[in-house]
Short mmCIF file of C-alpha atoms and ligand atoms in Angstrom, two decimals:
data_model
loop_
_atom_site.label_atom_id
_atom_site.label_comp_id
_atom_site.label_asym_id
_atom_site.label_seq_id
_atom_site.Cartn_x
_atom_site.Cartn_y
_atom_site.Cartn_z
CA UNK J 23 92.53 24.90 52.25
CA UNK J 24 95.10 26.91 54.41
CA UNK J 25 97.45 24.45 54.87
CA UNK J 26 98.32 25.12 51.33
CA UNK J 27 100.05 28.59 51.99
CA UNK J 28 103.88 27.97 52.66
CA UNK J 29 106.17 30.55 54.69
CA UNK J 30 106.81 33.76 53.75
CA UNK J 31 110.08 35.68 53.44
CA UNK J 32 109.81 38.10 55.82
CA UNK J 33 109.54 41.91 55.65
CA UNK J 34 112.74 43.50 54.62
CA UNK J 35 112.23 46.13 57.32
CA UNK J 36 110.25 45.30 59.55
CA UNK J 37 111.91 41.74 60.27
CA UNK J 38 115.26 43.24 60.64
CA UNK J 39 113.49 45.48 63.15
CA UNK J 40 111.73 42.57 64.86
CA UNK J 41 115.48 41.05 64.34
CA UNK J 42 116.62 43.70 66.48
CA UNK J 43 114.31 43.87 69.45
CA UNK J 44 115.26 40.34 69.89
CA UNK J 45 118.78 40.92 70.24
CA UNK J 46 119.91 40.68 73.48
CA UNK J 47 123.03 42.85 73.10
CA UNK J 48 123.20 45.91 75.04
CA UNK J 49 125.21 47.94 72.51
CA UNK J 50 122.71 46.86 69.18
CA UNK J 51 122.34 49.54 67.28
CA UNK J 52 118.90 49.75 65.53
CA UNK J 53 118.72 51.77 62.08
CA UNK J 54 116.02 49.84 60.36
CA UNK J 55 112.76 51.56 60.30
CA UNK J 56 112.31 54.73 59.34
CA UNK J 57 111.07 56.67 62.70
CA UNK J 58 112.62 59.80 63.74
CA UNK J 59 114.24 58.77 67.30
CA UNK J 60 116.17 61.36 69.70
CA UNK J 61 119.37 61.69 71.66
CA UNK J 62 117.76 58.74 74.05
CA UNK J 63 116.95 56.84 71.62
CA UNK J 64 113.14 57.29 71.90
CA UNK J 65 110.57 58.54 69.72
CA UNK J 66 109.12 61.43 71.07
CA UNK J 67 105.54 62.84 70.68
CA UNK J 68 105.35 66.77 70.05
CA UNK J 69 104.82 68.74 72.07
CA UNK J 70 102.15 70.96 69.85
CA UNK J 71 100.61 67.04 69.40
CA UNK J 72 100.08 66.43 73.26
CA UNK J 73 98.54 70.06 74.21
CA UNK J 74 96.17 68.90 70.97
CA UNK J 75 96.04 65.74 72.42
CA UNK J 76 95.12 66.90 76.20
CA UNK J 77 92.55 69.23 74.55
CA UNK J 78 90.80 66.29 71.94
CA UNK J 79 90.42 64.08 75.39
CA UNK J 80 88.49 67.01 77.48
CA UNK J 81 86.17 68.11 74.65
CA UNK J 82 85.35 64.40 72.74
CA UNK J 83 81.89 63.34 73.48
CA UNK J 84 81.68 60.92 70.39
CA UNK J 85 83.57 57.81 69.09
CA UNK J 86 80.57 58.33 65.99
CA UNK J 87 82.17 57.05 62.71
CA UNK J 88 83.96 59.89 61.22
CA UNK J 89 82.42 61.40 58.21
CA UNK J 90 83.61 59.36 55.02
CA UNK J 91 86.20 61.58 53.47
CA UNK J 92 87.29 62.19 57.01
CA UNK J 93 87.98 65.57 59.32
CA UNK J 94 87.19 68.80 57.77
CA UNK J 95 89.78 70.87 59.61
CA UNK J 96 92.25 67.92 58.70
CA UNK J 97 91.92 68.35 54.83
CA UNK J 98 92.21 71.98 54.73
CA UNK J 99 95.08 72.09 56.80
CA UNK J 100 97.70 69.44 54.60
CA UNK J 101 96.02 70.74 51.57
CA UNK J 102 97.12 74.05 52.35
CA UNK J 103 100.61 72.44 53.97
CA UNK J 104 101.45 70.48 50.59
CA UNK J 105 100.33 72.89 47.64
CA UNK J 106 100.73 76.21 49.62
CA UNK J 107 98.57 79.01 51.23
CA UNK J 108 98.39 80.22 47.97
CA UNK J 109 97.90 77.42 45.78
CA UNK J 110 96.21 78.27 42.32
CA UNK J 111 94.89 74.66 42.47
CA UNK J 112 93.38 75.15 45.44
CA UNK J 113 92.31 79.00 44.86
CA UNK J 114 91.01 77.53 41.27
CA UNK J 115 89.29 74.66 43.58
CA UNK J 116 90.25 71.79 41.07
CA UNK J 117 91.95 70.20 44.03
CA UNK J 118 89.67 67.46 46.45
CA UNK J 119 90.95 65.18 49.01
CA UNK J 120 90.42 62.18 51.80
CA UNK J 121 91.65 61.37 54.99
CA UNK J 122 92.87 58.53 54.85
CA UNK J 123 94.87 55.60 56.85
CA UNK J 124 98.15 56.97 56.86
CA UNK J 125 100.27 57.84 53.72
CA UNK J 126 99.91 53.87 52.56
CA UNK J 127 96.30 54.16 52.56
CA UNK J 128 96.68 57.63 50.32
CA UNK J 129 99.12 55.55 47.92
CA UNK J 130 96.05 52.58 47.85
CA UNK J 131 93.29 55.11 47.41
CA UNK J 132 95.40 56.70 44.91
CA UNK J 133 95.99 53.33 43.21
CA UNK J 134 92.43 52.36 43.08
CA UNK J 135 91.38 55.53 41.29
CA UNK J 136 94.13 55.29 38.77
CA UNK J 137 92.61 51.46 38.08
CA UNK J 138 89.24 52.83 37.42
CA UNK J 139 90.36 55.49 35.03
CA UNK J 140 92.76 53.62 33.56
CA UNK J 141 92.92 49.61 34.33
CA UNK J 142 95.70 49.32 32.31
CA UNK J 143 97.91 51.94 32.99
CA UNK J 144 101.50 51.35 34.10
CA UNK J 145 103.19 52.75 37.27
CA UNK J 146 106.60 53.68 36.71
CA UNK J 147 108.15 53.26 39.82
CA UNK J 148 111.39 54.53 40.67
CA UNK J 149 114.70 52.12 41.09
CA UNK J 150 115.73 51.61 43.98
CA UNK J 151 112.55 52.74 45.87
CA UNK J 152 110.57 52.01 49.35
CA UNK J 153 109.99 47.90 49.01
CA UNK J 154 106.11 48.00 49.86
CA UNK J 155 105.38 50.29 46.84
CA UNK J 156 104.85 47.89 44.04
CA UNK J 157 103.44 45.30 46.60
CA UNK J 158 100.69 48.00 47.66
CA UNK J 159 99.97 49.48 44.19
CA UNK J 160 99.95 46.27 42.94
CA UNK J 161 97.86 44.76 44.61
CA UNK J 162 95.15 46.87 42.73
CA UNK J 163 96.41 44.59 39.47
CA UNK J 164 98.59 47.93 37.95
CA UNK J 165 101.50 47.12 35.68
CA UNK J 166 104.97 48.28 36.88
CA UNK J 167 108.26 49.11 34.97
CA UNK J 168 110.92 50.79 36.78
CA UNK J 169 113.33 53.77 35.62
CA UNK J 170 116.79 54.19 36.85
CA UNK J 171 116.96 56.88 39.56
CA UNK J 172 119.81 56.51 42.08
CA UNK J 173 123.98 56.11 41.02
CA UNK J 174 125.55 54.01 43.22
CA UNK J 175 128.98 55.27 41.87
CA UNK J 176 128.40 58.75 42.55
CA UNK J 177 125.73 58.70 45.70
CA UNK J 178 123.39 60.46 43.92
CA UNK J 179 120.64 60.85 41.27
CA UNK J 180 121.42 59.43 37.82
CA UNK J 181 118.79 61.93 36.28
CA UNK J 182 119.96 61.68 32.47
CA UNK J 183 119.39 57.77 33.03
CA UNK J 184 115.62 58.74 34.54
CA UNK J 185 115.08 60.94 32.14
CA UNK J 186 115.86 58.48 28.96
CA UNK J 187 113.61 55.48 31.07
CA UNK J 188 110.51 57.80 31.37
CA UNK J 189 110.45 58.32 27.92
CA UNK J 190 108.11 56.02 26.87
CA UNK J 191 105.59 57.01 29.79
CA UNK J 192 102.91 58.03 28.05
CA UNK J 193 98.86 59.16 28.60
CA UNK J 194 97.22 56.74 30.21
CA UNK J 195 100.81 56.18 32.72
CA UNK J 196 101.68 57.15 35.96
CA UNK J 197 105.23 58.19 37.00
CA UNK J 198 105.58 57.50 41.07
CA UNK J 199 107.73 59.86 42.19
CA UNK J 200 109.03 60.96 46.27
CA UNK J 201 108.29 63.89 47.13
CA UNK J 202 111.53 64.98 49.39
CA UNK J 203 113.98 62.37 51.14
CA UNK J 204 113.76 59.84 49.00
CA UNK J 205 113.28 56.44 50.01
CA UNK J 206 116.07 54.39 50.60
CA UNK J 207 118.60 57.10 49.24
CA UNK J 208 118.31 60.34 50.21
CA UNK J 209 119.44 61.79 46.86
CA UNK J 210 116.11 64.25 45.63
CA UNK J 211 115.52 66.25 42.63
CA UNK J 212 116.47 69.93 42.56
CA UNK J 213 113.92 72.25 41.51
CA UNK J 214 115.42 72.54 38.09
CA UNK J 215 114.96 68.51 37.42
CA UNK J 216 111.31 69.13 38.93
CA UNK J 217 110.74 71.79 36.36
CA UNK J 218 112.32 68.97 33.36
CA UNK J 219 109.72 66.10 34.79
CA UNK J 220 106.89 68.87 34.21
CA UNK J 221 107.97 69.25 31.02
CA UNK J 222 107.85 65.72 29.98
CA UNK J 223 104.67 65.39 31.78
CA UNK J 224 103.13 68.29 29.47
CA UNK J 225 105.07 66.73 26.37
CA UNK J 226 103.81 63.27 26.83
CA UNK J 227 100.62 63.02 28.96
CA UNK J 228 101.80 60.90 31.74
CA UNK J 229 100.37 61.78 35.41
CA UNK J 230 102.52 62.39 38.80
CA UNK J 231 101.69 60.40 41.44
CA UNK J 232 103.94 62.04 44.26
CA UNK J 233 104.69 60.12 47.78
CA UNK J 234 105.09 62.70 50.38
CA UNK J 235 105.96 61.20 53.37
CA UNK J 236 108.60 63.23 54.70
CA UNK J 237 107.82 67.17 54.02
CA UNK J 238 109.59 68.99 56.74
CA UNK J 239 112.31 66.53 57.67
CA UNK J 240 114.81 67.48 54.50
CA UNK J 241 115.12 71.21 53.69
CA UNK J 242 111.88 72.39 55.87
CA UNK J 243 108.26 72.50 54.94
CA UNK J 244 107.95 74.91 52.45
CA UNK J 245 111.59 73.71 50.21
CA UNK J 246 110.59 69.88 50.55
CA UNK J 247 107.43 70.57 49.04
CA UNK J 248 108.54 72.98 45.97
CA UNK J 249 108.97 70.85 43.51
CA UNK J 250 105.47 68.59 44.24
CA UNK J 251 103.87 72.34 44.14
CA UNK J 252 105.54 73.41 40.84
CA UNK J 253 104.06 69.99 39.11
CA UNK J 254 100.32 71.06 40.55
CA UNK J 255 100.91 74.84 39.82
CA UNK J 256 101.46 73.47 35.85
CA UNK J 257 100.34 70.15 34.94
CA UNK J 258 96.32 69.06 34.55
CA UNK J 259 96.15 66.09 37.12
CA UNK J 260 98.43 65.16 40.11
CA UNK J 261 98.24 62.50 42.61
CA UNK J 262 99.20 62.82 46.00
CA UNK J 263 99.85 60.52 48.50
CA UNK J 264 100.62 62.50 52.11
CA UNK J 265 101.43 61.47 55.53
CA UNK J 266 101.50 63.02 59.47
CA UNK J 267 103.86 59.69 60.40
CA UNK J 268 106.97 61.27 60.46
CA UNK J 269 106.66 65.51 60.66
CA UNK J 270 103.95 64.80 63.52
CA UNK J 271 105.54 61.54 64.61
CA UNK J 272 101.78 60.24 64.33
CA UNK J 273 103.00 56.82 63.25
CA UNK J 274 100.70 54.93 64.87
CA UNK J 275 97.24 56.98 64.33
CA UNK J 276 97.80 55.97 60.44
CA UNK J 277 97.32 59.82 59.80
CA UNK J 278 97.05 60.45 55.99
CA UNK J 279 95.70 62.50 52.83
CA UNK J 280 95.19 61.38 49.11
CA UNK J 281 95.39 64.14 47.51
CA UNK J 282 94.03 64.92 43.73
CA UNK J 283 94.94 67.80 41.71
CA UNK J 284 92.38 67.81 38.97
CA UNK J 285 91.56 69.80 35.45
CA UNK J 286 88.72 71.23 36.65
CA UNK J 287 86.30 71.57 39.80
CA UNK J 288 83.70 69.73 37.94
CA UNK J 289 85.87 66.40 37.98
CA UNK J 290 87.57 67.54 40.79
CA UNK J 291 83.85 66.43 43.02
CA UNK J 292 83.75 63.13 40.37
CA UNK J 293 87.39 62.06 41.80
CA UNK J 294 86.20 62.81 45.20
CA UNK J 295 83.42 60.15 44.29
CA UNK J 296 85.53 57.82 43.38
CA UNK J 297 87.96 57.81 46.18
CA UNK J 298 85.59 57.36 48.92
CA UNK J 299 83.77 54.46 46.78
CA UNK J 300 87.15 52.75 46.59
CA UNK J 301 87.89 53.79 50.81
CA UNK J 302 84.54 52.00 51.47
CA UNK J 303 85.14 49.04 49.65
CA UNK J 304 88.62 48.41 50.94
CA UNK J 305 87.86 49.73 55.03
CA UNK J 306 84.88 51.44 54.92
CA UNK J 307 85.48 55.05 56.89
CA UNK J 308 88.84 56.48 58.23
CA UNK J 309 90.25 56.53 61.91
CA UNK J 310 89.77 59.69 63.94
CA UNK J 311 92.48 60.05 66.44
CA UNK J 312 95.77 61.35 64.76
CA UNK J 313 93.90 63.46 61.94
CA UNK J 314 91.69 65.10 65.16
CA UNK J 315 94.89 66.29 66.64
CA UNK J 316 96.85 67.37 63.02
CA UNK J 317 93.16 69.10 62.37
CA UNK J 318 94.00 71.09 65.79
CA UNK J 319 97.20 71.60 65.14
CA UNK J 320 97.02 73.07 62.01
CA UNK J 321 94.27 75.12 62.30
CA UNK J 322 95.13 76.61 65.47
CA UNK J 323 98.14 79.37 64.83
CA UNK J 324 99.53 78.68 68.50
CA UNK J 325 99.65 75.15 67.89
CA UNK J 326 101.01 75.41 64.21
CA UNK J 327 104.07 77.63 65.21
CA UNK J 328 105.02 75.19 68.09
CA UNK J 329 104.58 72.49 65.75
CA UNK J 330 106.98 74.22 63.27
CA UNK J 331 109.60 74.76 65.59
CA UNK J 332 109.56 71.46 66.69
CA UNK J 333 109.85 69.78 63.29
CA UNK J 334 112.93 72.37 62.13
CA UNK J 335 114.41 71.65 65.33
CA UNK J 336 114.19 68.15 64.06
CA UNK J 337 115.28 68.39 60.71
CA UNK J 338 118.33 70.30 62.01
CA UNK J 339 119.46 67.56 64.38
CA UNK J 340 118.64 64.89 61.08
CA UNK J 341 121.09 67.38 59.57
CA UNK J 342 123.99 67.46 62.41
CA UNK J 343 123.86 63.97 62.46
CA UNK J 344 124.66 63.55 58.69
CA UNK J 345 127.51 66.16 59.11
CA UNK J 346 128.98 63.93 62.46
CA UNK J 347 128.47 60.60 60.65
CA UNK J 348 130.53 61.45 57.65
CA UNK J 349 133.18 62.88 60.02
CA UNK J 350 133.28 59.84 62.09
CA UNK J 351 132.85 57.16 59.49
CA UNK J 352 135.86 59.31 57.47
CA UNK J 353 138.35 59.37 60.07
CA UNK J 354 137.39 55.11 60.55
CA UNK J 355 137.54 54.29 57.76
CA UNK J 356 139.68 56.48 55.88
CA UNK J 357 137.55 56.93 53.19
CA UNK J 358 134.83 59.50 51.55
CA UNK J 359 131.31 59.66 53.17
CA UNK J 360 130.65 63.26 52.38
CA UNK J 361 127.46 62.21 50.27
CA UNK J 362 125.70 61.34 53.63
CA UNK J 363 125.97 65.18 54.04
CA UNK J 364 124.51 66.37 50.65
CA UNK J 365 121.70 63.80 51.21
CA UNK J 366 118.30 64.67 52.93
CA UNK J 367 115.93 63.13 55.38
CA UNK J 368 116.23 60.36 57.50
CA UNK J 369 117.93 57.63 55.08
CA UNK J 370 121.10 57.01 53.02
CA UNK J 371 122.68 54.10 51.69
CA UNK J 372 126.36 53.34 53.05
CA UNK J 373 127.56 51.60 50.28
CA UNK J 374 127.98 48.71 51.90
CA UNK J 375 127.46 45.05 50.43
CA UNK J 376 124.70 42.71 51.38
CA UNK J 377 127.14 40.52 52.85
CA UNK J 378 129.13 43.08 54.60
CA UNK J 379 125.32 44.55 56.36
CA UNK J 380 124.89 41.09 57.20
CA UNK J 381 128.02 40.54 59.59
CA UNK J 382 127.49 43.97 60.84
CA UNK J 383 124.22 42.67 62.18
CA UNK J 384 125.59 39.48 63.01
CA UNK J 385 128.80 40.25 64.73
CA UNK J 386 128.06 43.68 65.74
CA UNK J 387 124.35 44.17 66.23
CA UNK J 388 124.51 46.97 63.96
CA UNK J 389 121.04 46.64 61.94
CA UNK J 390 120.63 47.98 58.65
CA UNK J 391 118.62 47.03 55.44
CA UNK J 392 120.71 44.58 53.24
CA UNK J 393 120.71 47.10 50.52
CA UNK J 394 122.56 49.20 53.70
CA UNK J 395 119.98 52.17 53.70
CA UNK J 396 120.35 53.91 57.28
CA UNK J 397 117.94 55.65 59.59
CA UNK J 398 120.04 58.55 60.39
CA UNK J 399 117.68 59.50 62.52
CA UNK J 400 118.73 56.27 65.11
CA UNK J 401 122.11 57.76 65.34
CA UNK J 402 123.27 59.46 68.45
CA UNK J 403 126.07 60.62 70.52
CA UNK J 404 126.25 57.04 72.37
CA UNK J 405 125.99 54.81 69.44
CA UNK J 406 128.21 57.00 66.54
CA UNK J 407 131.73 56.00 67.66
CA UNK J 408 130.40 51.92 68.03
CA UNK J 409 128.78 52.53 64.70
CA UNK J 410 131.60 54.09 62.65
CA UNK J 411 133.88 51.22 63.98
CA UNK J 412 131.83 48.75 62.97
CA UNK J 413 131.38 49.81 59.75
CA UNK J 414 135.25 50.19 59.39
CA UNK J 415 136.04 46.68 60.52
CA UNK J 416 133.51 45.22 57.87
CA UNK J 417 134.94 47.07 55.20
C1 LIG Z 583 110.47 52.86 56.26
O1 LIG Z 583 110.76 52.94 55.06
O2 LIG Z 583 111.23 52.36 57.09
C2 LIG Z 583 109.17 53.44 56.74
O3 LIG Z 583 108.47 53.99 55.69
C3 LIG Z 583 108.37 52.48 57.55
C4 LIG Z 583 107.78 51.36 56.75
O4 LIG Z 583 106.56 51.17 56.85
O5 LIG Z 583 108.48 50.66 56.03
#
């Protein structure tokens, strides 16, 4: 029977990554995957993480299966982080949630519950967007259409065109949308376009589904988050897929929260129902490591402010790199980069072709996606100048 299966292409980030651990060159440069790396090159653990971390390790005296919809402190916390302290949804209690295995497991829960309520509803899914998002909604058997989001010609969002394709979403649809730092391109909404999808969303019934992967790592915590809190604060039903990955840099502890803004609190305790029938049928209970420590984190005020000024101290290097990238790549190739400034979060396009990404990988060890999205955030002082020359000399 298996012998039937035939090769795969492989992933479209993660081989490049596995492409570039095998390279043998000392100066490879490796901007595939988005993880947050510093000046060395490594991907540090916070600091506010590790005291949580040294704490979780004295006190644990069970490795129990974690309750079903996961750590208590955990789910107050990042419901409180993504809709605000002061959250009518959450002061009106109409909001419920699960822990879940990190923010891909939120976006599968998520899917699953949509399939329930509405088996043939259609995800509108944003073009271009993160490659494993139709493969892991889809895999629930949702329909897909895409609507235009990013302008190649002018580096950012081509929101008249996304407005016109979203259109005919209707009840019954679901509109994907990211959060902050979109997913390969950096370009977001302002709060203004946020406020024009609510409108359509009131106008024509469809329901946001909203990846937030990267709150904190664009314009802070509280700005990434505005316009995700401005659909819950007005609209009937939101979906929200969360994730500690990046702004706790809990990658690997798959650290994650679906999120469901509902009409009332009445169906509010059905949705929780049907999440945690869906988590048991596709792994049963959540892990317990990385949501432990965010659960200290956040519900400890020491630990929260450290953890703060960590992740701005972050996002403000993400942003000095942007600013030192444009002014490199500008003065080597002699031409205008400045959208990699107005961007936000850890990835922008270059504007390279597929062909051109493909000999900077092959004769510079310079490794980006072929659609030449960028980890900023695997830029540093020692690699800029090799980087901005490379790009120059394949353009
Ligand atoms: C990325 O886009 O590089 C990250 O979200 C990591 C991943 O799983 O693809």
């Amino acid at each position: 029977m298996l012998e039937t299966l035939q090769q795969l292409p492989i992933d479209p980030i993660l081989g490049l990554s596995a492409e570039c651990r095998a390279d043998p060159n000392p100066s490879k440069i490796d901007l595939t995957v988005g993880v947050y790396m510093d000046e060395q090159g490594l991907c540090p653990v916070f600091e506010a993480v590790q005291r949580a971390q040294q704490a979780l390790v004295a006190e644990e005296t069970s490795k129990a299966y974690m309750p079903p919809a996961g750590d208590e402190a955990f789910n107050l916390g990042m419901r409180r982080l993504v809709l605000g302290a002061d959250s009518a949804a959450l002061r009106d209690e109409r909001v419920t949630s699960l822990q879940t295995t990190g923010g891909c497991g939120a976006l599968r829960i998520g899917a699953e519950v949509i399939h329930a309520a509405a088996p043939r509803a259609r995800v509108f899914v944003s073009d271009p967007s993160w490659p494993v998002h139709i493969p892991l909604l889809g895999s629930v058997g949702l329909q897909f259409q895409t609507y235009r989001y990013y302008d190649p010609a002018s580096h950012g969002v081509d929101f008249d065109a996304m407005v016109a394709d979203l259109k005919s979403a209707g009840a019954g649809d679901v509109v994907l949308l990211h959060g902050c730092c979109h997913n390969p391109s950096g370009a977001d909404l302002s709060l203004q376009q946020w406020g024009a999808i609510a409108d359509m969303a009131e106008r024509q019934g469809f329901v946001p589904f909203v990846d937030m992967a990267y709150q904190g790592l664009g314009d802070g915590l509280e700005r990434d988050a505005a316009g995700l809190r401005l659909l819950a604060q007005r609209l009937p039903e939101v979906l929200i897929a969360a994730s500690c990955s990046k702004n706790m840099g809990l990658y690997r502890e798959r650290t994650g929260l679906a999120i469901f803004v509902c009409r009332d609190a009445a169906n509010a305790r059905i949705l929780l129902g049907h999440g945690l029938v869906a988590a048991r049928r596709v792994y049963s209970m959540p892990p317990s490591h990385g949501a432990l420590l965010a659960g200290r984190v956040l519900a400890d005020d020491a630990l929260t402010a450290l953890w703060r000024s960590e992740l701005a101290a972050m996002c403000e290097r993400i942003k000095g790199l942007r600013s030192s990238l444009r002014e490199k790549l500008e003065g080597a190739c002699g031409r205008d980069f400045g959208f990699i400034e107005c961007e936000k979060g850890m990835f922008s396009f270059l504007g390279l072709t597929a062909q051109q990404t493909l000999r900077l990988r092959r004769e510079h060890s310079v490794y980006l996606l072929d659609s030449s999205r960028i980890n900023v955030a695997g830029v540093n002082a020692g690699n800029i100048d090799y980087l901005a020359d490379a790009v120059a000399q394949v353009l």
